[in-house]
Amino acid sequence: MAHPTQLGFQDAASPIMEELLHFHDHALMAVFLISTLVLYIITTMMTTKLTNTNAMDAQEIEMVWTIMPAIILIVIALPSLRILYLMDEISDPHLTVKAIGHQWYWSYEFTNYEDLSFDSYMVPTQDLSPGQFRLLEVDNRMVVPMESPTRMLITAEDVLHSWAVPALGIKTDAIPGRLNQTSFIATRPGVFYGQCSEICGANHSFMPIVVEAVPLKTFENWSSSMLET
């Protein structure tokens, strides 16, 4: 959960998000080094009255400032491609959940069960309990077992939506007539908040996402109680 004055990302709750955080730090260090070098060169050029004639027409310098950017791009691109393929990799999921975007709420279908589905609406401000977050809490949370590969099938019924949970490193568009797929593994128990990340209409800001990761036994008890009701 993000907090006021937070400058960085939320704490990672999945292996993919941990990889994304590491890549962010890696790319940010490259940007920092480049910015420092450029600032040094600009400062030097503005504070000296001397001009080195050898720098006006030098093949060696041209080679350096052509090859160095290419090397930097490769250093950034390789880990980026690795993470991109990791995000697309889905192998032997233990649970499959279908998320359907509506104007303006989400529906969830647990396809491993015969009849386990429900709608998830935002809790109005006047109905919030102490400790719940305004514009983020829902009446029915999507509960998943922790440390279990979970596959998400994401689509929409009316307009474009986007199912996004920052702490899990997920952001997948929900498109009418198309079934997009992603996966995650919640590495720790907790409640993770997200929102529709596509401008889907007047109430776009009022269709939050809440994923609750619990131990397997707790998930089994929850699913049994949902099936009974």
PDB file of C-alpha atoms in Angstrom:
ATOM      1  CA  MET A   1       0.000   0.000   0.000  1.00  0.00           C
ATOM      2  CA  ALA A   2       1.395   3.378  -1.010  1.00  0.00           C
ATOM      3  CA  HIS A   3       1.697   6.057   1.659  1.00  0.00           C
ATOM      4  CA  PRO A   4       1.970   9.869   1.625  1.00  0.00           C
ATOM      5  CA  THR A   5       5.330  11.360   0.546  1.00  0.00           C
ATOM      6  CA  GLN A   6       6.375   8.005  -0.915  1.00  0.00           C
ATOM      7  CA  LEU A   7       8.989   8.540  -3.639  1.00  0.00           C
ATOM      8  CA  GLY A   8       9.647   4.982  -4.795  1.00  0.00           C
ATOM      9  CA  PHE A   9       7.615   1.929  -5.710  1.00  0.00           C
ATOM     10  CA  GLN A  10       5.530  -0.122  -3.339  1.00  0.00           C
ATOM     11  CA  ASP A  11       7.201  -3.095  -1.646  1.00  0.00           C
ATOM     12  CA  ALA A  12       7.273  -6.065  -3.997  1.00  0.00           C
ATOM     13  CA  ALA A  13       4.852  -8.898  -3.259  1.00  0.00           C
ATOM     14  CA  SER A  14       5.740 -11.128  -6.228  1.00  0.00           C
ATOM     15  CA  PRO A  15       8.946 -12.323  -7.931  1.00  0.00           C
ATOM     16  CA  ILE A  16       8.126 -10.342 -11.086  1.00  0.00           C
ATOM     17  CA  MET A  17       7.778  -7.110  -9.136  1.00  0.00           C
ATOM     18  CA  GLU A  18      11.121  -7.789  -7.440  1.00  0.00           C
ATOM     19  CA  GLU A  19      12.717  -8.157 -10.874  1.00  0.00           C
ATOM     20  CA  LEU A  20      11.072  -4.923 -12.028  1.00  0.00           C
ATOM     21  CA  LEU A  21      12.433  -3.081  -8.994  1.00  0.00           C
ATOM     22  CA  HIS A  22      15.940  -4.390  -9.659  1.00  0.00           C
ATOM     23  CA  PHE A  23      15.702  -3.349 -13.312  1.00  0.00           C
ATOM     24  CA  HIS A  24      14.469   0.103 -12.295  1.00  0.00           C
ATOM     25  CA  ASP A  25      17.516   0.585 -10.062  1.00  0.00           C
ATOM     26  CA  HIS A  26      19.786  -0.744 -12.820  1.00  0.00           C
ATOM     27  CA  ALA A  27      18.393   1.637 -15.452  1.00  0.00           C
ATOM     28  CA  LEU A  28      18.331   4.556 -13.020  1.00  0.00           C
ATOM     29  CA  MET A  29      22.050   4.093 -12.298  1.00  0.00           C
ATOM     30  CA  ALA A  30      22.815   4.254 -16.039  1.00  0.00           C
ATOM     31  CA  VAL A  31      20.718   7.407 -16.378  1.00  0.00           C
ATOM     32  CA  PHE A  32      22.479   8.930 -13.358  1.00  0.00           C
ATOM     33  CA  LEU A  33      25.942   8.272 -14.802  1.00  0.00           C
ATOM     34  CA  ILE A  34      24.974   9.677 -18.212  1.00  0.00           C
ATOM     35  CA  SER A  35      23.408  12.775 -16.634  1.00  0.00           C
ATOM     36  CA  THR A  36      26.505  13.354 -14.509  1.00  0.00           C
ATOM     37  CA  LEU A  37      28.814  13.131 -17.525  1.00  0.00           C
ATOM     38  CA  VAL A  38      26.647  15.447 -19.639  1.00  0.00           C
ATOM     39  CA  LEU A  39      26.393  17.972 -16.786  1.00  0.00           C
ATOM     40  CA  TYR A  40      30.176  17.892 -16.351  1.00  0.00           C
ATOM     41  CA  ILE A  41      30.759  18.496 -20.078  1.00  0.00           C
ATOM     42  CA  ILE A  42      28.246  21.356 -20.199  1.00  0.00           C
ATOM     43  CA  THR A  43      29.740  22.967 -17.111  1.00  0.00           C
ATOM     44  CA  THR A  44      33.261  22.676 -18.541  1.00  0.00           C
ATOM     45  CA  MET A  45      32.261  24.207 -21.864  1.00  0.00           C
ATOM     46  CA  MET A  46      30.512  27.135 -20.178  1.00  0.00           C
ATOM     47  CA  THR A  47      33.296  27.938 -17.712  1.00  0.00           C
ATOM     48  CA  THR A  48      36.364  27.787 -19.934  1.00  0.00           C
ATOM     49  CA  LYS A  49      37.402  30.221 -22.661  1.00  0.00           C
ATOM     50  CA  LEU A  50      39.766  27.749 -24.285  1.00  0.00           C
ATOM     51  CA  THR A  51      38.868  25.557 -27.256  1.00  0.00           C
ATOM     52  CA  ASN A  52      40.749  22.375 -28.017  1.00  0.00           C
ATOM     53  CA  THR A  53      41.216  22.285 -31.780  1.00  0.00           C
ATOM     54  CA  ASN A  54      41.798  18.528 -31.657  1.00  0.00           C
ATOM     55  CA  ALA A  55      38.196  18.039 -30.475  1.00  0.00           C
ATOM     56  CA  MET A  56      36.723  19.903 -33.437  1.00  0.00           C
ATOM     57  CA  ASP A  57      37.506  17.166 -35.956  1.00  0.00           C
ATOM     58  CA  ALA A  58      38.592  13.918 -34.335  1.00  0.00           C
ATOM     59  CA  GLN A  59      37.626  10.477 -35.589  1.00  0.00           C
ATOM     60  CA  GLU A  60      38.464   8.900 -32.236  1.00  0.00           C
ATOM     61  CA  ILE A  61      35.964  11.045 -30.336  1.00  0.00           C
ATOM     62  CA  GLU A  62      33.266  10.398 -32.931  1.00  0.00           C
ATOM     63  CA  MET A  63      33.875   6.663 -32.569  1.00  0.00           C
ATOM     64  CA  VAL A  64      33.580   6.897 -28.792  1.00  0.00           C
ATOM     65  CA  TRP A  65      30.319   8.857 -28.718  1.00  0.00           C
ATOM     66  CA  THR A  66      28.844   6.497 -31.318  1.00  0.00           C
ATOM     67  CA  ILE A  67      29.846   3.206 -29.695  1.00  0.00           C
ATOM     68  CA  MET A  68      29.268   4.154 -26.052  1.00  0.00           C
ATOM     69  CA  PRO A  69      25.523   4.898 -26.453  1.00  0.00           C
ATOM     70  CA  ALA A  70      25.095   1.599 -28.298  1.00  0.00           C
ATOM     71  CA  ILE A  71      26.775  -0.278 -25.426  1.00  0.00           C
ATOM     72  CA  ILE A  72      24.615   1.521 -22.865  1.00  0.00           C
ATOM     73  CA  LEU A  73      21.439   0.627 -24.792  1.00  0.00           C
ATOM     74  CA  ILE A  74      22.487  -3.029 -24.907  1.00  0.00           C
ATOM     75  CA  VAL A  75      23.214  -3.047 -21.163  1.00  0.00           C
ATOM     76  CA  ILE A  76      19.700  -1.704 -20.529  1.00  0.00           C
ATOM     77  CA  ALA A  77      17.898  -3.767 -23.194  1.00  0.00           C
ATOM     78  CA  LEU A  78      19.140  -7.245 -22.233  1.00  0.00           C
ATOM     79  CA  PRO A  79      17.713  -7.347 -18.676  1.00  0.00           C
ATOM     80  CA  SER A  80      14.576  -5.609 -19.973  1.00  0.00           C
ATOM     81  CA  LEU A  81      13.965  -8.377 -22.529  1.00  0.00           C
ATOM     82  CA  ARG A  82      14.624 -11.017 -19.869  1.00  0.00           C
ATOM     83  CA  ILE A  83      11.921  -9.576 -17.614  1.00  0.00           C
ATOM     84  CA  LEU A  84       9.556  -9.216 -20.580  1.00  0.00           C
ATOM     85  CA  TYR A  85       9.805 -12.935 -21.309  1.00  0.00           C
ATOM     86  CA  LEU A  86       9.470 -13.792 -17.604  1.00  0.00           C
ATOM     87  CA  MET A  87       6.218 -11.825 -17.457  1.00  0.00           C
ATOM     88  CA  ASP A  88       4.827 -13.817 -20.401  1.00  0.00           C
ATOM     89  CA  GLU A  89       5.851 -17.182 -18.950  1.00  0.00           C
ATOM     90  CA  ILE A  90       2.919 -19.147 -17.510  1.00  0.00           C
ATOM     91  CA  SER A  91       3.578 -22.727 -16.449  1.00  0.00           C
ATOM     92  CA  ASP A  92       1.286 -25.070 -14.519  1.00  0.00           C
ATOM     93  CA  PRO A  93      -0.874 -22.550 -12.621  1.00  0.00           C
ATOM     94  CA  HIS A  94      -2.552 -23.826  -9.454  1.00  0.00           C
ATOM     95  CA  LEU A  95      -5.490 -21.441  -9.802  1.00  0.00           C
ATOM     96  CA  THR A  96      -7.137 -19.613 -12.694  1.00  0.00           C
ATOM     97  CA  VAL A  97      -9.212 -16.477 -12.115  1.00  0.00           C
ATOM     98  CA  LYS A  98     -11.123 -14.632 -14.825  1.00  0.00           C
ATOM     99  CA  ALA A  99     -11.521 -10.876 -14.253  1.00  0.00           C
ATOM    100  CA  ILE A 100     -14.210  -9.111 -16.267  1.00  0.00           C
ATOM    101  CA  GLY A 101     -14.335  -5.317 -16.377  1.00  0.00           C
ATOM    102  CA  HIS A 102     -17.694  -3.557 -16.358  1.00  0.00           C
ATOM    103  CA  GLN A 103     -18.773   0.074 -16.097  1.00  0.00           C
ATOM    104  CA  TRP A 104     -17.757   0.452 -13.307  1.00  0.00           C
ATOM    105  CA  TYR A 105     -16.944  -2.651 -11.298  1.00  0.00           C
ATOM    106  CA  TRP A 106     -15.118  -5.962 -11.654  1.00  0.00           C
ATOM    107  CA  SER A 107     -16.486  -9.495 -11.819  1.00  0.00           C
ATOM    108  CA  TYR A 108     -14.388 -12.516 -10.858  1.00  0.00           C
ATOM    109  CA  GLU A 109     -14.856 -16.139 -11.909  1.00  0.00           C
ATOM    110  CA  PHE A 110     -12.749 -18.881 -10.329  1.00  0.00           C
ATOM    111  CA  THR A 111     -12.676 -21.309 -13.226  1.00  0.00           C
ATOM    112  CA  ASN A 112     -11.258 -24.192 -11.158  1.00  0.00           C
ATOM    113  CA  TYR A 113     -14.568 -24.289  -9.288  1.00  0.00           C
ATOM    114  CA  GLU A 114     -17.936 -25.123 -10.781  1.00  0.00           C
ATOM    115  CA  ASP A 115     -19.847 -22.140  -9.426  1.00  0.00           C
ATOM    116  CA  LEU A 116     -17.604 -19.585  -7.727  1.00  0.00           C
ATOM    117  CA  SER A 117     -18.086 -16.089  -9.100  1.00  0.00           C
ATOM    118  CA  PHE A 118     -18.963 -12.698  -7.680  1.00  0.00           C
ATOM    119  CA  ASP A 119     -19.004  -8.983  -8.420  1.00  0.00           C
ATOM    120  CA  SER A 120     -16.649  -6.560  -6.696  1.00  0.00           C
ATOM    121  CA  TYR A 121     -17.947  -3.024  -6.122  1.00  0.00           C
ATOM    122  CA  MET A 122     -16.227  -0.110  -4.431  1.00  0.00           C
ATOM    123  CA  VAL A 123     -17.414   0.540  -0.876  1.00  0.00           C
ATOM    124  CA  PRO A 124     -18.996   4.037  -0.653  1.00  0.00           C
ATOM    125  CA  THR A 125     -17.279   6.482   1.666  1.00  0.00           C
ATOM    126  CA  GLN A 126     -20.177   6.570   4.125  1.00  0.00           C
ATOM    127  CA  ASP A 127     -20.068   2.757   4.495  1.00  0.00           C
ATOM    128  CA  LEU A 128     -16.346   2.422   5.217  1.00  0.00           C
ATOM    129  CA  SER A 129     -15.271   0.741   8.454  1.00  0.00           C
ATOM    130  CA  PRO A 130     -12.393   2.146  10.557  1.00  0.00           C
ATOM    131  CA  GLY A 131      -9.078   1.289   8.918  1.00  0.00           C
ATOM    132  CA  GLN A 132     -10.471   0.882   5.405  1.00  0.00           C
ATOM    133  CA  PHE A 133      -9.176   3.064   2.578  1.00  0.00           C
ATOM    134  CA  ARG A 134     -11.411   5.512   0.756  1.00  0.00           C
ATOM    135  CA  LEU A 135     -11.869   4.791  -2.982  1.00  0.00           C
ATOM    136  CA  LEU A 136      -9.817   1.587  -2.649  1.00  0.00           C
ATOM    137  CA  GLU A 137     -11.895  -0.826  -0.555  1.00  0.00           C
ATOM    138  CA  VAL A 138     -14.362  -3.250  -2.187  1.00  0.00           C
ATOM    139  CA  ASP A 139     -17.245  -5.314  -0.866  1.00  0.00           C
ATOM    140  CA  ASN A 140     -15.841  -8.630  -2.211  1.00  0.00           C
ATOM    141  CA  ARG A 141     -12.083  -9.088  -2.348  1.00  0.00           C
ATOM    142  CA  MET A 142     -10.369 -11.436  -4.763  1.00  0.00           C
ATOM    143  CA  VAL A 143      -8.786 -13.995  -2.434  1.00  0.00           C
ATOM    144  CA  VAL A 144      -5.873 -16.120  -3.681  1.00  0.00           C
ATOM    145  CA  PRO A 145      -3.529 -18.588  -1.969  1.00  0.00           C
ATOM    146  CA  MET A 146      -0.031 -17.287  -1.331  1.00  0.00           C
ATOM    147  CA  GLU A 147       3.022 -18.989  -2.861  1.00  0.00           C
ATOM    148  CA  SER A 148       0.821 -20.557  -5.547  1.00  0.00           C
ATOM    149  CA  PRO A 149       1.066 -19.674  -9.275  1.00  0.00           C
ATOM    150  CA  THR A 150      -2.147 -17.873 -10.205  1.00  0.00           C
ATOM    151  CA  ARG A 151      -3.226 -17.268 -13.788  1.00  0.00           C
ATOM    152  CA  MET A 152      -5.386 -14.247 -14.579  1.00  0.00           C
ATOM    153  CA  LEU A 153      -7.663 -14.183 -17.617  1.00  0.00           C
ATOM    154  CA  ILE A 154      -8.690 -10.579 -18.188  1.00  0.00           C
ATOM    155  CA  THR A 155     -11.398  -9.204 -20.459  1.00  0.00           C
ATOM    156  CA  ALA A 156     -14.111  -6.543 -20.532  1.00  0.00           C
ATOM    157  CA  GLU A 157     -17.805  -6.540 -21.283  1.00  0.00           C
ATOM    158  CA  ASP A 158     -18.347  -2.985 -22.486  1.00  0.00           C
ATOM    159  CA  VAL A 159     -15.345  -0.641 -22.908  1.00  0.00           C
ATOM    160  CA  LEU A 160     -11.589  -0.759 -22.363  1.00  0.00           C
ATOM    161  CA  HIS A 161     -10.441  -1.341 -18.794  1.00  0.00           C
ATOM    162  CA  SER A 162      -7.073  -2.270 -17.277  1.00  0.00           C
ATOM    163  CA  TRP A 163      -6.504  -4.663 -14.366  1.00  0.00           C
ATOM    164  CA  ALA A 164      -3.510  -3.322 -12.421  1.00  0.00           C
ATOM    165  CA  VAL A 165      -2.044  -4.198  -9.011  1.00  0.00           C
ATOM    166  CA  PRO A 166       1.305  -2.401  -8.532  1.00  0.00           C
ATOM    167  CA  ALA A 167       2.587  -4.506  -5.613  1.00  0.00           C
ATOM    168  CA  LEU A 168       2.209  -7.678  -7.724  1.00  0.00           C
ATOM    169  CA  GLY A 169       3.740  -6.150 -10.849  1.00  0.00           C
ATOM    170  CA  ILE A 170       0.573  -6.623 -12.923  1.00  0.00           C
ATOM    171  CA  LYS A 171      -1.023  -4.278 -15.439  1.00  0.00           C
ATOM    172  CA  THR A 172      -3.019  -5.923 -18.214  1.00  0.00           C
ATOM    173  CA  ASP A 173      -5.622  -4.347 -20.470  1.00  0.00           C
ATOM    174  CA  ALA A 174      -9.184  -5.666 -20.408  1.00  0.00           C
ATOM    175  CA  ILE A 175     -10.489  -5.498 -23.991  1.00  0.00           C
ATOM    176  CA  PRO A 176     -14.017  -6.458 -25.113  1.00  0.00           C
ATOM    177  CA  GLY A 177     -13.927  -9.574 -27.272  1.00  0.00           C
ATOM    178  CA  ARG A 178     -10.342 -10.405 -26.314  1.00  0.00           C
ATOM    179  CA  LEU A 179      -8.986 -12.592 -23.509  1.00  0.00           C
ATOM    180  CA  ASN A 180      -5.625 -11.416 -22.188  1.00  0.00           C
ATOM    181  CA  GLN A 181      -3.541 -13.564 -19.891  1.00  0.00           C
ATOM    182  CA  THR A 182      -1.017 -12.914 -17.159  1.00  0.00           C
ATOM    183  CA  SER A 183       0.166 -14.613 -13.982  1.00  0.00           C
ATOM    184  CA  PHE A 184       1.614 -13.855 -10.574  1.00  0.00           C
ATOM    185  CA  ILE A 185       2.774 -15.523  -7.359  1.00  0.00           C
ATOM    186  CA  ALA A 186       2.028 -13.740  -4.091  1.00  0.00           C
ATOM    187  CA  THR A 187       5.127 -14.378  -1.992  1.00  0.00           C
ATOM    188  CA  ARG A 188       3.643 -13.145   1.284  1.00  0.00           C
ATOM    189  CA  PRO A 189       0.222 -12.753   2.879  1.00  0.00           C
ATOM    190  CA  GLY A 190      -1.386  -9.357   2.667  1.00  0.00           C
ATOM    191  CA  VAL A 191      -3.962  -7.131   1.030  1.00  0.00           C
ATOM    192  CA  PHE A 192      -2.853  -5.501  -2.219  1.00  0.00           C
ATOM    193  CA  TYR A 193      -4.711  -2.615  -3.794  1.00  0.00           C
ATOM    194  CA  GLY A 194      -5.004  -1.534  -7.404  1.00  0.00           C
ATOM    195  CA  GLN A 195      -7.285   0.416  -9.703  1.00  0.00           C
ATOM    196  CA  CYS A 196      -8.489   0.375 -13.273  1.00  0.00           C
ATOM    197  CA  SER A 197      -5.627   1.979 -15.204  1.00  0.00           C
ATOM    198  CA  GLU A 198      -7.541   2.802 -18.366  1.00  0.00           C
ATOM    199  CA  ILE A 199      -9.751   5.866 -18.810  1.00  0.00           C
ATOM    200  CA  CYS A 200     -13.025   3.960 -19.145  1.00  0.00           C
ATOM    201  CA  GLY A 201     -15.627   6.636 -18.523  1.00  0.00           C
ATOM    202  CA  ALA A 202     -17.124   8.980 -15.952  1.00  0.00           C
ATOM    203  CA  ASN A 203     -16.662   6.631 -12.990  1.00  0.00           C
ATOM    204  CA  HIS A 204     -13.218   5.415 -14.042  1.00  0.00           C
ATOM    205  CA  SER A 205     -11.752   6.369 -10.650  1.00  0.00           C
ATOM    206  CA  PHE A 206     -14.292   4.283  -8.754  1.00  0.00           C
ATOM    207  CA  MET A 207     -13.576   0.677  -9.734  1.00  0.00           C
ATOM    208  CA  PRO A 208     -10.748  -0.422  -7.436  1.00  0.00           C
ATOM    209  CA  ILE A 209      -9.097  -3.846  -7.269  1.00  0.00           C
ATOM    210  CA  VAL A 210      -8.306  -5.633  -4.006  1.00  0.00           C
ATOM    211  CA  VAL A 211      -6.308  -8.878  -3.968  1.00  0.00           C
ATOM    212  CA  GLU A 212      -5.973 -10.658  -0.637  1.00  0.00           C
ATOM    213  CA  ALA A 213      -3.249 -13.301  -0.408  1.00  0.00           C
ATOM    214  CA  VAL A 214      -3.803 -15.850   2.365  1.00  0.00           C
ATOM    215  CA  PRO A 215      -2.416 -19.258   3.362  1.00  0.00           C
ATOM    216  CA  LEU A 216      -3.805 -22.218   1.433  1.00  0.00           C
ATOM    217  CA  LYS A 217      -5.936 -23.484   4.327  1.00  0.00           C
ATOM    218  CA  THR A 218      -7.544 -20.061   4.747  1.00  0.00           C
ATOM    219  CA  PHE A 219      -8.231 -19.927   1.010  1.00  0.00           C
ATOM    220  CA  GLU A 220      -9.925 -23.335   1.123  1.00  0.00           C
ATOM    221  CA  ASN A 221     -12.142 -22.191   3.981  1.00  0.00           C
ATOM    222  CA  TRP A 222     -13.010 -18.986   2.094  1.00  0.00           C
ATOM    223  CA  SER A 223     -13.855 -20.805  -1.128  1.00  0.00           C
ATOM    224  CA  SER A 224     -16.037 -23.296   0.774  1.00  0.00           C
ATOM    225  CA  SER A 225     -17.957 -20.499   2.456  1.00  0.00           C
ATOM    226  CA  MET A 226     -18.423 -18.689  -0.883  1.00  0.00           C
ATOM    227  CA  LEU A 227     -19.753 -21.853  -2.529  1.00  0.00           C
ATOM    228  CA  GLU A 228     -22.197 -22.420   0.309  1.00  0.00           C
ATOM    229  CA  THR A 229     -23.617 -18.916  -0.091  1.00  0.00           C
TER     230      THR A 229
END
